[in-house]
Structure formats: C-alpha cells, structure tokens
Coordinates of C-alpha atoms and ligand atoms in Angstrom, one line a residue:
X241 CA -21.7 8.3 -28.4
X242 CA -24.8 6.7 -30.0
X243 CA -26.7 10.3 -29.7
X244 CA -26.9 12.2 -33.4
X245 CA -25.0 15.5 -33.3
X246 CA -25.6 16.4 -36.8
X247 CA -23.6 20.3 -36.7
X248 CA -20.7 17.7 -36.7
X249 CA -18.5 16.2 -39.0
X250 CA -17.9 12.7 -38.0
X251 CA -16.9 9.2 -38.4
X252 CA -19.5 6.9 -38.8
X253 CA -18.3 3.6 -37.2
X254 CA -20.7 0.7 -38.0
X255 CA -20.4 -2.0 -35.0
X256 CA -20.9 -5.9 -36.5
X257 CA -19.9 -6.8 -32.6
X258 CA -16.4 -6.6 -32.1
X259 CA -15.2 -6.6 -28.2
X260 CA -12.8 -3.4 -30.0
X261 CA -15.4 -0.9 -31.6
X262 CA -15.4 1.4 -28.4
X263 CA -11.4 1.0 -29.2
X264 CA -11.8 2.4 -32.6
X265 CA -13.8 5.3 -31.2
X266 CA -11.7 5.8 -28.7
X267 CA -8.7 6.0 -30.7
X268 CA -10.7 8.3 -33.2
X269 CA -11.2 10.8 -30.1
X270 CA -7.9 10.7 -29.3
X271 CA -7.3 11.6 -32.6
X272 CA -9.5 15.2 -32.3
X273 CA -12.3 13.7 -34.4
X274 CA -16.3 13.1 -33.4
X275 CA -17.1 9.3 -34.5
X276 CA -20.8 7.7 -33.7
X277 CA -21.2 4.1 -33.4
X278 CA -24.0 2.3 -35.2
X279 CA -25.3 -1.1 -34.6
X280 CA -25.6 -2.6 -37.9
X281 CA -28.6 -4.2 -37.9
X282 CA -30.2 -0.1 -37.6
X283 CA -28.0 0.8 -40.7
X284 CA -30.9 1.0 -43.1
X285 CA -31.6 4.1 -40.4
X286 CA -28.4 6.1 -41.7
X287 CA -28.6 9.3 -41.8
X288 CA -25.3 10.0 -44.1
X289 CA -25.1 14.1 -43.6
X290 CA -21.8 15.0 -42.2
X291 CA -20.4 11.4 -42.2
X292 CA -17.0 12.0 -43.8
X293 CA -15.8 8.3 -43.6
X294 CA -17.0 4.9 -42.5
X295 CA -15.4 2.1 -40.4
X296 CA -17.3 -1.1 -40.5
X297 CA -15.9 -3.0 -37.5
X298 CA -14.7 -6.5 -36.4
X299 CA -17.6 -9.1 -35.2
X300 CA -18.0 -12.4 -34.2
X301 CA -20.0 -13.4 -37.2
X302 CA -19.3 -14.9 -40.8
X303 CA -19.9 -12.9 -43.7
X304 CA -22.2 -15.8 -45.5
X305 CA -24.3 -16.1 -42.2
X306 CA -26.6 -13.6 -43.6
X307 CA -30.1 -13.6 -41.8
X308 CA -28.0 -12.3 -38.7
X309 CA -26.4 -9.8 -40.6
X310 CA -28.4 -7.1 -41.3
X311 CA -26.5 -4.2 -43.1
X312 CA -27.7 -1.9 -45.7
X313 CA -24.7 -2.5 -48.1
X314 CA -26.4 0.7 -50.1
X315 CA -23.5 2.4 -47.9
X316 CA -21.0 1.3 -49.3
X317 CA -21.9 3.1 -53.2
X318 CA -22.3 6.6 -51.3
X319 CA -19.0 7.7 -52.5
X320 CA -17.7 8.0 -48.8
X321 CA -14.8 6.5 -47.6
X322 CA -15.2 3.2 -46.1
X323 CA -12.3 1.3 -44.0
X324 CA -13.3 -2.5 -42.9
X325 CA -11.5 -3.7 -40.5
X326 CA -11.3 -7.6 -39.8
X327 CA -14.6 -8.9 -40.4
X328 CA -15.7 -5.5 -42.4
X329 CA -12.4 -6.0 -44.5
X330 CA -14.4 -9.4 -44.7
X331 CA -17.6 -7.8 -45.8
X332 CA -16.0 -5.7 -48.0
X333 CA -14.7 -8.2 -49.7
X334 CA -18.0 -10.2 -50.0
X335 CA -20.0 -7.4 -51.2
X336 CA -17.5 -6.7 -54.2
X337 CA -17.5 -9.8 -55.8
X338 CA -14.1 -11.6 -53.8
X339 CA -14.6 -14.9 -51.5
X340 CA -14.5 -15.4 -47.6
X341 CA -13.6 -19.0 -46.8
X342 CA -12.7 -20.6 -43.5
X343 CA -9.3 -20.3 -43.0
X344 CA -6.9 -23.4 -42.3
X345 CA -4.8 -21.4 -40.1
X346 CA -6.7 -19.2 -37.2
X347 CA -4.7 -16.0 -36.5
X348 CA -4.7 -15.0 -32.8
X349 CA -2.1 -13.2 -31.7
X350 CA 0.8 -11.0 -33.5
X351 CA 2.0 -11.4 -37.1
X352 CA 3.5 -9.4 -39.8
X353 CA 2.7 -7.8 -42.9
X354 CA 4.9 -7.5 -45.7
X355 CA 4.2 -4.8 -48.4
X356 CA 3.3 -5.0 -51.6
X357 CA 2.4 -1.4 -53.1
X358 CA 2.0 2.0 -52.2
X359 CA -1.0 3.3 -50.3
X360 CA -2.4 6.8 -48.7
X361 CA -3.8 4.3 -45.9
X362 CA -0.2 3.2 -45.1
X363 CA 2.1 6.2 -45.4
X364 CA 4.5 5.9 -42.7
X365 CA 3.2 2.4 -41.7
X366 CA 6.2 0.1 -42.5
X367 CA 9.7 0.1 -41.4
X368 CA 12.7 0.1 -43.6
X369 CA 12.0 -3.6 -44.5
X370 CA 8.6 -3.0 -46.1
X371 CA 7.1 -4.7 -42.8
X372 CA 4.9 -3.9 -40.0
X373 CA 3.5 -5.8 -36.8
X374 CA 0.1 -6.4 -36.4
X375 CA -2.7 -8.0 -34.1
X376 CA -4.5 -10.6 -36.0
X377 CA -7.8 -12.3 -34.5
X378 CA -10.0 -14.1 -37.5
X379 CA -10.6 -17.4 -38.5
X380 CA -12.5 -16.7 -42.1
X381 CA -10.2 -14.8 -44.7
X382 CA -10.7 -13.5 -47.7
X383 CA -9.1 -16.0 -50.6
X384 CA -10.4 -13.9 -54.0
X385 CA -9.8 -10.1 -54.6
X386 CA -12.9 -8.0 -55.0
X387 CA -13.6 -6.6 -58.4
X388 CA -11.8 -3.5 -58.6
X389 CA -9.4 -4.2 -55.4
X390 CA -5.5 -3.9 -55.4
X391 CA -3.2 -6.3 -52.5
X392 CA -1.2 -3.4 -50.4
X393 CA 0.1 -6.3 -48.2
X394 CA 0.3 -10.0 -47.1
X395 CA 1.3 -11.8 -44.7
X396 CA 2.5 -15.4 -44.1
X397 CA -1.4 -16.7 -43.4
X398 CA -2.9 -13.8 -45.6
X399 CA -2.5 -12.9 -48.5
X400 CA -5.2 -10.2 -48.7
X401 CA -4.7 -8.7 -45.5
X402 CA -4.7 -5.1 -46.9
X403 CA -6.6 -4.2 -49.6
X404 CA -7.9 -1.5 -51.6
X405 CA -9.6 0.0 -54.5
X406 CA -8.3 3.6 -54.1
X407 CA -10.1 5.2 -56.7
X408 CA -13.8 4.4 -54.6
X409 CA -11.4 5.5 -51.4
X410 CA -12.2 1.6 -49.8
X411 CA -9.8 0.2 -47.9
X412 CA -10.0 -3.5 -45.9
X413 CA -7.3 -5.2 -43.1
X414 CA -7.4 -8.1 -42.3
X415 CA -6.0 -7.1 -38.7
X416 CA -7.0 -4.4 -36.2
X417 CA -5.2 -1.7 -36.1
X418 CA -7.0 -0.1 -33.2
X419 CA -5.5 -2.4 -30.3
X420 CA -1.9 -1.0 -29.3
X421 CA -0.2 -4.6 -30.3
X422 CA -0.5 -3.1 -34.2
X423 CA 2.6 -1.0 -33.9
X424 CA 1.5 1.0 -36.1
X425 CA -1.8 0.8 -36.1
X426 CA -2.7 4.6 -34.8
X427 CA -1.3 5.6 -37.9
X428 CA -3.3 3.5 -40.3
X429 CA -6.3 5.1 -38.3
X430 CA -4.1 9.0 -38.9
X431 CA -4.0 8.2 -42.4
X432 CA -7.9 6.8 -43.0
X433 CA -8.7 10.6 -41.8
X434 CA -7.2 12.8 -42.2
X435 CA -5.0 11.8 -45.8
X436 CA -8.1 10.0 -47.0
X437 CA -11.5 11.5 -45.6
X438 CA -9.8 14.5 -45.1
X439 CA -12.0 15.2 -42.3
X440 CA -10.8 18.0 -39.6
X441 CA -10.0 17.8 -35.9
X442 CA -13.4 18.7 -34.3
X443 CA -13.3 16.8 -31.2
X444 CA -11.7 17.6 -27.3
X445 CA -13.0 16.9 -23.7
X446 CA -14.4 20.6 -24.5
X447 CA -16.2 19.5 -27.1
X448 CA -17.1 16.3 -25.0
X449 CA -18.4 18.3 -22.0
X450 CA -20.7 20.2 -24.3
X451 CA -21.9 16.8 -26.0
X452 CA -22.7 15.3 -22.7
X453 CA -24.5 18.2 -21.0
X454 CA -26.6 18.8 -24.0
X455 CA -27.4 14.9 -24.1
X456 CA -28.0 14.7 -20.1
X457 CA -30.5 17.9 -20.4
X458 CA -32.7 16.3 -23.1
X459 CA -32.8 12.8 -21.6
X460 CA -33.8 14.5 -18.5
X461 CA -36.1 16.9 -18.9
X462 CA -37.9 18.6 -15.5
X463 CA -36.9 15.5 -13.9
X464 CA -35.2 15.0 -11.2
X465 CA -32.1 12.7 -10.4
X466 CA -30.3 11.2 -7.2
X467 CA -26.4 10.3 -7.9
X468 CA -24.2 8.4 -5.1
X469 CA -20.9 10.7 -4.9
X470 CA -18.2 8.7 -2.9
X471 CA -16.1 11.1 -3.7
X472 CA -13.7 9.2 -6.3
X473 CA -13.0 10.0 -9.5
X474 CA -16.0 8.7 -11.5
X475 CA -18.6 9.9 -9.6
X476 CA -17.4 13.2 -9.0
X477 CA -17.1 14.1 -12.5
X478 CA -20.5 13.1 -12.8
X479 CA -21.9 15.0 -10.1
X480 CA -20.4 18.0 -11.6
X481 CA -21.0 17.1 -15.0
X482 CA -24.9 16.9 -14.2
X483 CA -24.5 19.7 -11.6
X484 CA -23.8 22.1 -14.5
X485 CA -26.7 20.4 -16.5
X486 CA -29.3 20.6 -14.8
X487 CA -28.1 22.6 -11.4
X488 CA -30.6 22.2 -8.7
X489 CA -32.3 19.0 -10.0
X490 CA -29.1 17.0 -8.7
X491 CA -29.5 16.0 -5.4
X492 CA -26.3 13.8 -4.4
X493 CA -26.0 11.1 -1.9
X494 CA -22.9 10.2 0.2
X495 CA -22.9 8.2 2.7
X496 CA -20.2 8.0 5.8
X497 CA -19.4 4.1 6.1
X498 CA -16.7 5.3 8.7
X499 CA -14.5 3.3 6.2
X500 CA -13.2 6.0 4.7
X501 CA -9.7 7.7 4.4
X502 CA -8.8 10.3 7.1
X503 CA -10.8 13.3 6.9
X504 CA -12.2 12.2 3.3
X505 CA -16.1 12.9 4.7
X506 CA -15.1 16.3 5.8
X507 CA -13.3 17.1 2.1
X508 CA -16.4 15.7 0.4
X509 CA -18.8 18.1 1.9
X510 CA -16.5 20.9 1.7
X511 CA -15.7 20.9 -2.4
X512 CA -19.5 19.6 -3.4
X513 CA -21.6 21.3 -0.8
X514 CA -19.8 24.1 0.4
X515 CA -17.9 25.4 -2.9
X516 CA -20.1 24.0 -5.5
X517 CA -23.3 24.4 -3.4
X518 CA -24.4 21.3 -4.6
X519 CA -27.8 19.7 -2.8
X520 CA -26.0 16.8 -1.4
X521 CA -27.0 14.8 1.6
X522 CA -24.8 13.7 3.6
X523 CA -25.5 10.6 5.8
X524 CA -23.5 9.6 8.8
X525 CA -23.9 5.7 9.2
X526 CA -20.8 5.3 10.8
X527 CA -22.7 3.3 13.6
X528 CA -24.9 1.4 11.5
X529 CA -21.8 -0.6 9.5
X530 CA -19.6 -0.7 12.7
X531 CA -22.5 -2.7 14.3
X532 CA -23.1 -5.2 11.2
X533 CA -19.6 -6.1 10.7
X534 CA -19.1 -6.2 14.1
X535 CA -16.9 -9.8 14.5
X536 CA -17.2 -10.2 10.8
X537 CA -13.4 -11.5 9.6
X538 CA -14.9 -13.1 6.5
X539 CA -13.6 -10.8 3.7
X540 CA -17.0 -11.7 1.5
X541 CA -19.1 -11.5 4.1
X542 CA -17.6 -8.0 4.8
X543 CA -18.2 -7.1 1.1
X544 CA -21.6 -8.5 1.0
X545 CA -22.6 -6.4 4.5
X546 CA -21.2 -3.3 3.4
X547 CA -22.8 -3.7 -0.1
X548 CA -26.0 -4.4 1.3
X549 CA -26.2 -1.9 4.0
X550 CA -24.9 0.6 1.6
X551 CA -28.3 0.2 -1.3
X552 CA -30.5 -0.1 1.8
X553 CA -29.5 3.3 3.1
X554 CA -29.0 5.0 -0.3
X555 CA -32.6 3.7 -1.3
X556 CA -33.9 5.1 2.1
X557 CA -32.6 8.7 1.8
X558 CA -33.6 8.6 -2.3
X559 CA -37.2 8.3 -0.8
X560 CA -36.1 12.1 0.7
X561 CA -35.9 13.3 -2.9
X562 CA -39.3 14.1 -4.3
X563 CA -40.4 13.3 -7.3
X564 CA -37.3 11.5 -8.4
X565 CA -36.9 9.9 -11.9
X566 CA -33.3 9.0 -12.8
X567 CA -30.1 7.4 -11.2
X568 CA -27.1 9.3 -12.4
X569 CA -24.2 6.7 -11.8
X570 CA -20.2 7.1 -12.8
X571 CA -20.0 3.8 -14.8
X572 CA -17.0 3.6 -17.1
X573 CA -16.6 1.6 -20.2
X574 CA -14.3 -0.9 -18.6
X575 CA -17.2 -1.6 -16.1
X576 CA -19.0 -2.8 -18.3
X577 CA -16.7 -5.2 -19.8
X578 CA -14.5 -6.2 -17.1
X579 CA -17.2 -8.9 -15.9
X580 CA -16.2 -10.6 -19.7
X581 CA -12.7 -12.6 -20.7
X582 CA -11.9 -11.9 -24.2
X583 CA -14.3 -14.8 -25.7
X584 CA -17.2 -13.1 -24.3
X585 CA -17.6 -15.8 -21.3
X586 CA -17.8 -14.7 -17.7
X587 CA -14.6 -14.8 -15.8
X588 CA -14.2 -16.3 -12.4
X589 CA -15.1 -14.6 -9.8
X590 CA -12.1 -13.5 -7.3
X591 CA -13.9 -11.2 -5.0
X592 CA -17.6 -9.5 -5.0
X593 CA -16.8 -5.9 -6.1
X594 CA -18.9 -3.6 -4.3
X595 CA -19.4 -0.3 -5.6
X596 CA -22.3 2.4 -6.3
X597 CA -22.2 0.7 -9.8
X598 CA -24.7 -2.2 -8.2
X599 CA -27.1 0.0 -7.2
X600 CA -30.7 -1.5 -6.8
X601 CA -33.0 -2.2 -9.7
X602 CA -36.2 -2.8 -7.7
X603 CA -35.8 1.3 -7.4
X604 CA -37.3 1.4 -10.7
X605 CA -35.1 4.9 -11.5
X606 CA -33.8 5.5 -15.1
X607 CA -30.1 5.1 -15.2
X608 CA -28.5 8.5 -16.6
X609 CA -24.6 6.9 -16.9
X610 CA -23.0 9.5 -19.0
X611 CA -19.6 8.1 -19.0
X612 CA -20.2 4.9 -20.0
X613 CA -18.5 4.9 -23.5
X614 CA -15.6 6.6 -21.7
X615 CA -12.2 5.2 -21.1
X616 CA -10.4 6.4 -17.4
X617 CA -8.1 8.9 -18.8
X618 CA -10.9 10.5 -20.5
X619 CA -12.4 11.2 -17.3
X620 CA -9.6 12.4 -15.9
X621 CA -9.2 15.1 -18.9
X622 CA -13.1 15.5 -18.8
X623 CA -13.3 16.3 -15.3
X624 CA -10.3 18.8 -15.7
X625 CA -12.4 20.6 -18.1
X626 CA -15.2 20.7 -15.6
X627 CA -13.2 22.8 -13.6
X628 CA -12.6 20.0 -10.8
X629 CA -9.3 19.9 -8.9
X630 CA -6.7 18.0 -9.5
X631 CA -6.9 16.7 -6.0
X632 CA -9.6 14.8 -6.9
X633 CA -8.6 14.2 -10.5
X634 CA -5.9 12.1 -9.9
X635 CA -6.7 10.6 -6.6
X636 CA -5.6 7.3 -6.9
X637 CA -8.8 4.5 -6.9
X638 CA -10.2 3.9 -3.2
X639 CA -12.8 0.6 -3.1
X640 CA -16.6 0.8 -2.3
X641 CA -15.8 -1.3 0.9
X642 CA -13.1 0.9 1.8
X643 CA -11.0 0.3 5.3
X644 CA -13.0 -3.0 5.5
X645 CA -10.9 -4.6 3.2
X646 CA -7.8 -3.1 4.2
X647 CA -7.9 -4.3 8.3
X648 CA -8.4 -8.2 7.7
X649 CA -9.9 -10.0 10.7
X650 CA -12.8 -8.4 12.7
X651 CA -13.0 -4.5 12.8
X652 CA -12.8 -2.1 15.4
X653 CA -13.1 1.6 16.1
X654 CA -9.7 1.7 17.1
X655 CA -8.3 -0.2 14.5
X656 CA -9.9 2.4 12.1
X657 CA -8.5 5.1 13.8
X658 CA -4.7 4.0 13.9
X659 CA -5.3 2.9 9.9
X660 CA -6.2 6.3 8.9
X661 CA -3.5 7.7 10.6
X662 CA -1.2 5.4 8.9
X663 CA -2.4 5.8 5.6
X664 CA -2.6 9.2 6.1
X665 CA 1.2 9.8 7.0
X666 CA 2.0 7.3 3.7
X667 CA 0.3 9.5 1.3
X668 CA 1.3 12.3 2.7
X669 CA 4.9 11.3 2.6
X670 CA 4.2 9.9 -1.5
X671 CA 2.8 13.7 -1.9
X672 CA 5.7 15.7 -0.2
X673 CA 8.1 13.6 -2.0
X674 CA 6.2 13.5 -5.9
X675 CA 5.9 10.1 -5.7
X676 CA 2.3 10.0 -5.2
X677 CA 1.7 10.3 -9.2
X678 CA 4.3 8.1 -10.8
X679 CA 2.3 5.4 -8.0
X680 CA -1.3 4.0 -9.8
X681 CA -2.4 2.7 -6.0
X682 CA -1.1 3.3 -2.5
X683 CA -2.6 3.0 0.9
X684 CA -1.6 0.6 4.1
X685 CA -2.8 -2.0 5.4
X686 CA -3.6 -3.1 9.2
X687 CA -2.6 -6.9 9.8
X688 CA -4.2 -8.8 12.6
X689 CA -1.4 -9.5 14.0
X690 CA 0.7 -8.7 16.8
X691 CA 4.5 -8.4 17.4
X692 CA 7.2 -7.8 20.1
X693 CA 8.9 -4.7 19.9
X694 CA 11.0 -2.1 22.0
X695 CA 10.4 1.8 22.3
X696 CA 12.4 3.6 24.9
X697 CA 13.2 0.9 27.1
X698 CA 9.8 -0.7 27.4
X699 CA 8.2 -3.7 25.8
X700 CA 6.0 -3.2 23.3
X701 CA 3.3 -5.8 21.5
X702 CA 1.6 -3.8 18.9
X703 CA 0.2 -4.4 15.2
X704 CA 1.8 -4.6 12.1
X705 CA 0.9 -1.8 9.3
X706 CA 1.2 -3.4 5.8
X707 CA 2.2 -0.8 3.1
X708 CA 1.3 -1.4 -0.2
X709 CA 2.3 0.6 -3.5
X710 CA 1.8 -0.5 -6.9
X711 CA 2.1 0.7 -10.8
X712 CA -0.7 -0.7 -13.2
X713 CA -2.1 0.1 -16.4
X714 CA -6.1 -0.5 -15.4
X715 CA -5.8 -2.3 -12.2
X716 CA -5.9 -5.7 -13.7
X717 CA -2.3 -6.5 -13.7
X718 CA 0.3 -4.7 -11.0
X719 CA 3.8 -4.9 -10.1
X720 CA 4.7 -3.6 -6.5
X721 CA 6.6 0.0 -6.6
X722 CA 10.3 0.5 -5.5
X723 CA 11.2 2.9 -3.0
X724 CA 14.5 3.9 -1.8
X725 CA 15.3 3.2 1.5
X726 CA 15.7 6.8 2.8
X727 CA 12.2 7.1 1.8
X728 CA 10.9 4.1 3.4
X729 CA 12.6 4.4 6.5
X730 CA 11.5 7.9 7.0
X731 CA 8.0 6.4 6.7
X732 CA 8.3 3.6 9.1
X733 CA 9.8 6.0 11.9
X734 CA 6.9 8.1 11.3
X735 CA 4.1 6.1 11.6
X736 CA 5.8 3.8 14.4
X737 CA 6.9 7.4 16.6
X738 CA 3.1 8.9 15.9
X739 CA 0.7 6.2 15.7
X740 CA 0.1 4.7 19.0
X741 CA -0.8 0.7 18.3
X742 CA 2.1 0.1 15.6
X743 CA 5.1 -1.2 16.4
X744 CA 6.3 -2.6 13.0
X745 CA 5.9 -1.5 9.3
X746 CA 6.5 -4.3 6.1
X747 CA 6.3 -3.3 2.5
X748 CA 4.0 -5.9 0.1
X749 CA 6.4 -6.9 -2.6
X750 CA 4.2 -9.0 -4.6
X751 CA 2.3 -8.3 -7.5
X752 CA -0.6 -9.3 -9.2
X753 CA -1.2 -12.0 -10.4
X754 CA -0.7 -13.8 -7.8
X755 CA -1.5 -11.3 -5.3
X756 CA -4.7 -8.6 -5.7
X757 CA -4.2 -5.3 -5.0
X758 CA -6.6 -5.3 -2.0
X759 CA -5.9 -7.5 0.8
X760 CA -8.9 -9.1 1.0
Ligands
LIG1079 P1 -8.1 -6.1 -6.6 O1 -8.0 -6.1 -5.1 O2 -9.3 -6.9 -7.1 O3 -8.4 -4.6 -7.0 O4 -6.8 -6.4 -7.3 C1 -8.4 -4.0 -8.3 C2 -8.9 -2.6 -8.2 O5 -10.3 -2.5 -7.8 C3 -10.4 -1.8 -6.5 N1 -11.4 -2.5 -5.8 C4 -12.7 -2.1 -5.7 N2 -13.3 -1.0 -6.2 N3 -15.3 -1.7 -5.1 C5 -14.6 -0.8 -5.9 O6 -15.2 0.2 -6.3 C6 -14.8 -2.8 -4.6 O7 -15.4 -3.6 -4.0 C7 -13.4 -3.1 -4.9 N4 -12.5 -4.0 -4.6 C8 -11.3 -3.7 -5.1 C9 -9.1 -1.9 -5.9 O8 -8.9 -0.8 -5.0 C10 -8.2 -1.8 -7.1 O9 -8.0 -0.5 -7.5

C-alpha cells in the first residue's frame, strides 16, 4: 500500500530493506489498522498528517554507512511515536547519542529476553519468569544507551535489546517481533498501537476493497485492460476486483489448454460470463497444445511448451482488444519473493513454474497487479468481500501447466479423459466427506504404467491412478494427508468400477522435501 489515503489514520512504516516490512504491514492489517510503507531514501517526502505512529524497519545496512542511508531523522522530533525494530532500534540508537558496534556474536535464529523494567510496549509480553522468545537476525548491536533511553530487557548477546525513552513514546528491539518465531511478538506490535499510539481499528478487507478499487480507477483512467483469468484464486479476485472498477473496460482472457480439471472451462464461462457478464473471451486451444506436446515426456519441455504456447495465444487474442493499455495480473506478495532464499540470493531452480505471472514484456502493456502487497489469506477474505463464492474461494491451488504435469510420459486424449474422471470422483469424494478443506492440495495422478489385474473373471492390464493429498502452510513445505481406510477404499472402488483404463489406485505418502507436490 504505497498509494496516500490521507482520510486515514495510519501507521507509517519506514522500509530501510528488510525481507520482513510487508510482514509488519501485514501483521498491522491483521491487526484492523491502515499502515503505508515508505522507502526511506523518499522520507524527506513525508507527509506526517494522519500518521499516528512510526515503525522504522529492519535492513541490510549499517547505521554508520551513511551516504546509502538517506533518512530524514527530522521524524523522529515530531512528537509521534516511533518503534525501530532491528536495524531502526539501531538507528534509533545512533541518532540519540548511543553507539552501534559490530557485534562479536551474530544472532540468527531464536533467543530470549529477560526483563528488566516495566513498559506499555511489553504488557503481557513475558511469562511468569520475566522472559520471552524472540527471533534475532543482526550482526551490529547497540553497546551505549541513547541519551534519554531506559533498558526494558536483555538478553544473553544483548544487552540493549529493548529500549526506551517513554516520555518521547520511542521504543527500539533489537529482534523482530513481526515473524511468528517471537512468541509474543503480535503483542508487542498490539501494544505499539493501540496502548501507545492509541490509534483505532480502521482497517478490513472492506476497507481494502474500497482502497484498491479507488487505486485501480485512478491508475487507469479511460484505459482499457486485458487480465488472464484461469479461473484460480488470484486471478479471479482480480477480475472481479477490476470488474467492479472499471466494469466494461475489463476484457478477460482464458484460454482452454484441454489441461484442465473436469468441466472447469464450462464453470469458468458460467460464473464470469454468464453471471457476472463479464467481457471475457474464451479461447478453445485444446488442439493447438495436444499437437505441441504430442510425444513430449520431458516434464520441462512440457512446461516450457505449454508456457510458450500459452503467451503466444494470449498475446494473439489481446491484439482483439482495442486500444488496450494495461495487463491486470493476480500476483501475490509471495510471488514476488519466492524466486529469493532468505540472504537475498536466487535459489536453485527445481522446476520452470509456468503461470499467467510470466506474461510477455515485449507487449509493452502497463502491469495493473493490485494484489501484490497481499498475502494468500488476504485474498481469500478479499475476494469473499467481493461477493465471489466460496467455490472458488477456497479451491485448492491448480498449476498453469495443469494435467500436463500430472500424466508423466507423453499425453494423450484419452489419458486426459480417464484423469479427469479420476480426479473428479477424488474431490468429489474429499467434498461429500468435508475433507476437502482440512486438505491444502489434492488431485490424482496418471502413471505411465501399466499393471495386471482382474475384473469379473477377465484379465485386465490397465494404468495406475496416483492419489495425492497433502497439508502445507504456502506450498513450500508438505506432509502427505492421512485418510482412514473406509475412505480410501471407497475411493479406489470408485474410480476402478467407473473409470474404464484404471485398474489400480496407490496413495503418495511422501512429503516434501524430498518429494514436490507435482509430479513432475
Ligand atoms: P511443487 O510441485 O513445486 O508445487 O512442489 C508447489 C505448488 O506450486 C504449484 N505449481 C505451479 N503453479 N504454475 C503454477 O501456477 C506452475 O507451473 C506450477 N507448478 C507447480 C503446485 O500445484 C503447488 O501448489
């Protein structure tokens, strides 16, 4: 939310380059309170009205480096409460009159604080034994108080790790209290609001919807945009978030790969053309990919095809559009980190992720990505405010290369068609029994391989289906789900006594690491 929304009262959170200040926003929303993020090399720009507090986030730098930091410390003597947090609890300290130095210890990782005084930042913050577990990640510290500054806690490597000069309302810690490894550190966060800046809850996915409409009209104008739905999560709440911003100037894409879940082409056009009366345009290419990844096995080179046909049709039906301007695309804030380990380098690469996020830049369009400072569940609550069903709310995630990936060796038409039906009876049988929300992923699988088996009296030699369930927090680590055996024999039958082609059903029981949740 880098957009002024000055009726407002709000947090002001000023971002030295911490991989965590969208987590300090984020945990302010959740909280029921408007925050703004400021880079602070534009904080001579501030425009102070309505900013009832002031984080100054974590960062990457040292405090004594200072042609790269450029911060107005003017802020700080506005009489509004100011947290630091890490390296601000640095630069707090600095700017006061204390000392930063090296430390000989690096903290990474969890450590404890042990209190020293009372606080209005730390009211129900420590347990019985004066302590509390944080997440430390600094190698400077401070080593002299700031003029003015009480110690509220140590710990064994810090001894200023809380500070404060309560009568100027500025607080510093040493730790960060907005990753969920600080036990306690929502409650620091409670405190710095509501006890200190006294600021009130202003702040829901109402709120949000209003934010984001008003900020989609005025970026764009008469203009019109083109937005890739697949019919997922992301991009549907941002076909109907710009739907009800600018109405007919949406026109949405989606394209029939003939990779797609059972009757999930025929659902698509019914909720966002029929009942929304969206402009959408719906393209059948089911020929087009079956043809390229015709003896294809490769699983990359399956990716790479389908990614590539996929931005050469979208880019051919955009040219339909007159007069177009802007890409609308559902890009979440973990999409944009995800390609970074925590020390900012790029991770390895394990498979080519295809989705509408790569869309071509040679298309020269303006990228409208309203969600982008938004975490999943955000989403999920947005696009329940947006009046979307909860169908498509909580449908679990479904990859840009669809089926593809699912079917390893070469694909077929049939192949497709006895997958959907298998998939098909699995969800339906998660849905008819609840299961389908306590699961983060499900689907199944067709293996290449065939077995023996008997039906009636007859030989059979048919595929294998592959089910696959998993739990997850963000898809980044899973563990496989446990069904009961009623429930997984009932399944089995099913598909084997429906689905002509299967004559054998195996759960996946690994989880990942070292499996993916994909098969290929
Ligand atoms: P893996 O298989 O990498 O999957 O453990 C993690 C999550 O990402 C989804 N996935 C994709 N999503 N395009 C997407 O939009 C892709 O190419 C893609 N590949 C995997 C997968 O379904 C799981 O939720």
């Amino acid at each position: 939310m880098d957009k002024t929304d000055s009726a407002l009262s709000k947090i002001l959170i000023i971002d030295f380059g911490s991989q965590f200040t969208q987590l300090i926003a984020r945990k302010i929303r959740e909280l029921g309170v408007y925050s703004e993020i400021l880079s602070h090399n534009k904080s001579n720009k501030i425009n102070l009205e309505n900013v009832k507090g002031i984080i100054l986030s974590g960062g990457p730098l040292n405090v004594y480096q200072d042609k790269k930091i450029k911060f107005d410390n003017t802020i700080l003597k506005k009489n509004i409460p100011i947290l630091g947090i890490c390296f601000g609890h640095q630069i707090i300290s600095k700017e006061f009159g204390g000392k930063v130095k090296q430390s000989k210890f690096r903290e990474f990782g969890l450590a404890e604080v042990i209190k020293i005084k009372k606080s209005l930042l730390l009211k129900n913050f420590f347990d019985k034994k004066n302590k509390s577990k944080v997440w430390m990640s600094h190698s400077d510290q401070v080593t002299k108080l700031p003029r003015g500054f009480k110690t509220v806690a140590y710990s064994k490597n810090s001894k200023f790790a809380i500070i404060e000069n309560s009568s100027k309302k500025i607080y510093g810690v040493q730790f960060h209290p907005e990753v969920t490894h600080t036990t306690k550190g929502k409650q620091i966060l409670k405190n710095f609001l509501f006890v200190i800046c006294k600021i009130n809850r202003n702040w829901s996915s109402k709120q949000l919807k209003k934010k984001l409409i008003n900020d989609v009209r005025s970026m764009v104008g008469n203009k019109k945009v083109i937005c890739a739905l697949s019919g997922g999560v992301d991009s549907s709440v941002v076909a109907k978030l710009l739907h009800e911003a600018i109405g007919k100037k949406l026109s949405c894409i989606f394209v029939n790969t003939g990779l797609l879940r059972k009757n999930e082409e025929i659902e698509v056009v019914k909720t966002f053309k029929k009942r929304l009366k969206m402009n959408l345009i719906y393209v059948n290419a089911k020929n087009i990919f079956l043809n390229k990844l015709k003896n294809v096995s490769d699983p990359e080179r399956k990716r790479k095809i389908i990614g590539n046909l996929f931005i050469k049709i979208f880019e051919k039906y955009s040219k339909r559009v007159k007069n177009v301007e802007f890409l609308a695309q559902g890009t979440l804030y973990p999409d944009l980190i995800e390609s970074k380990s925590v020390t900012g380098s790029q991770t390895s690469k394990i498979k080519s992720h295809h989705n509408v996020g790569g869309l071509p830049k040679k298309m020269k369009l303006k990228l409208v990505e309203p969600l982008k400072f938004l975490f999943k569940d955000e989403v999920r609550k947005l696009g329940l405010e947006l009046k979307l069903s909860k169908e498509i709310i909580n449908r679990h995630p479904f990859p840009g290369p669809g089926l593809a990936i699912r079917m390893p060796g070469n694909i077929t038409k049939e192949k497709i068609s006895i997958l959907q039906e298998a998939d098909n009876i699995f969800i339906n049988g998660l849905k008819s029994n609840n299961l389908y929300h306590k699961i983060w992923q499900a689907y199944a699988a067709l293996l290449p391989v065939k077995t023996v088996g008997v039906m009636g009296d007859n030989r059979t030699y048919e595929y294998m289906c592959l089910l696959r369930a998993i739990t997850s927090e963000d898809g980044m680590t899973a563990d496989f789900f446990s069904f009961n055996k009623e429930f997984m024999q009932n399944i089995s039958n099913k598909i084997i006594n429906n689905i002509k082609g299967i004559n054998r059903v195996v759960y996946d029981v690994t989880s990942k690491p070292p499996s993916t949740i994909e098969l290929e």
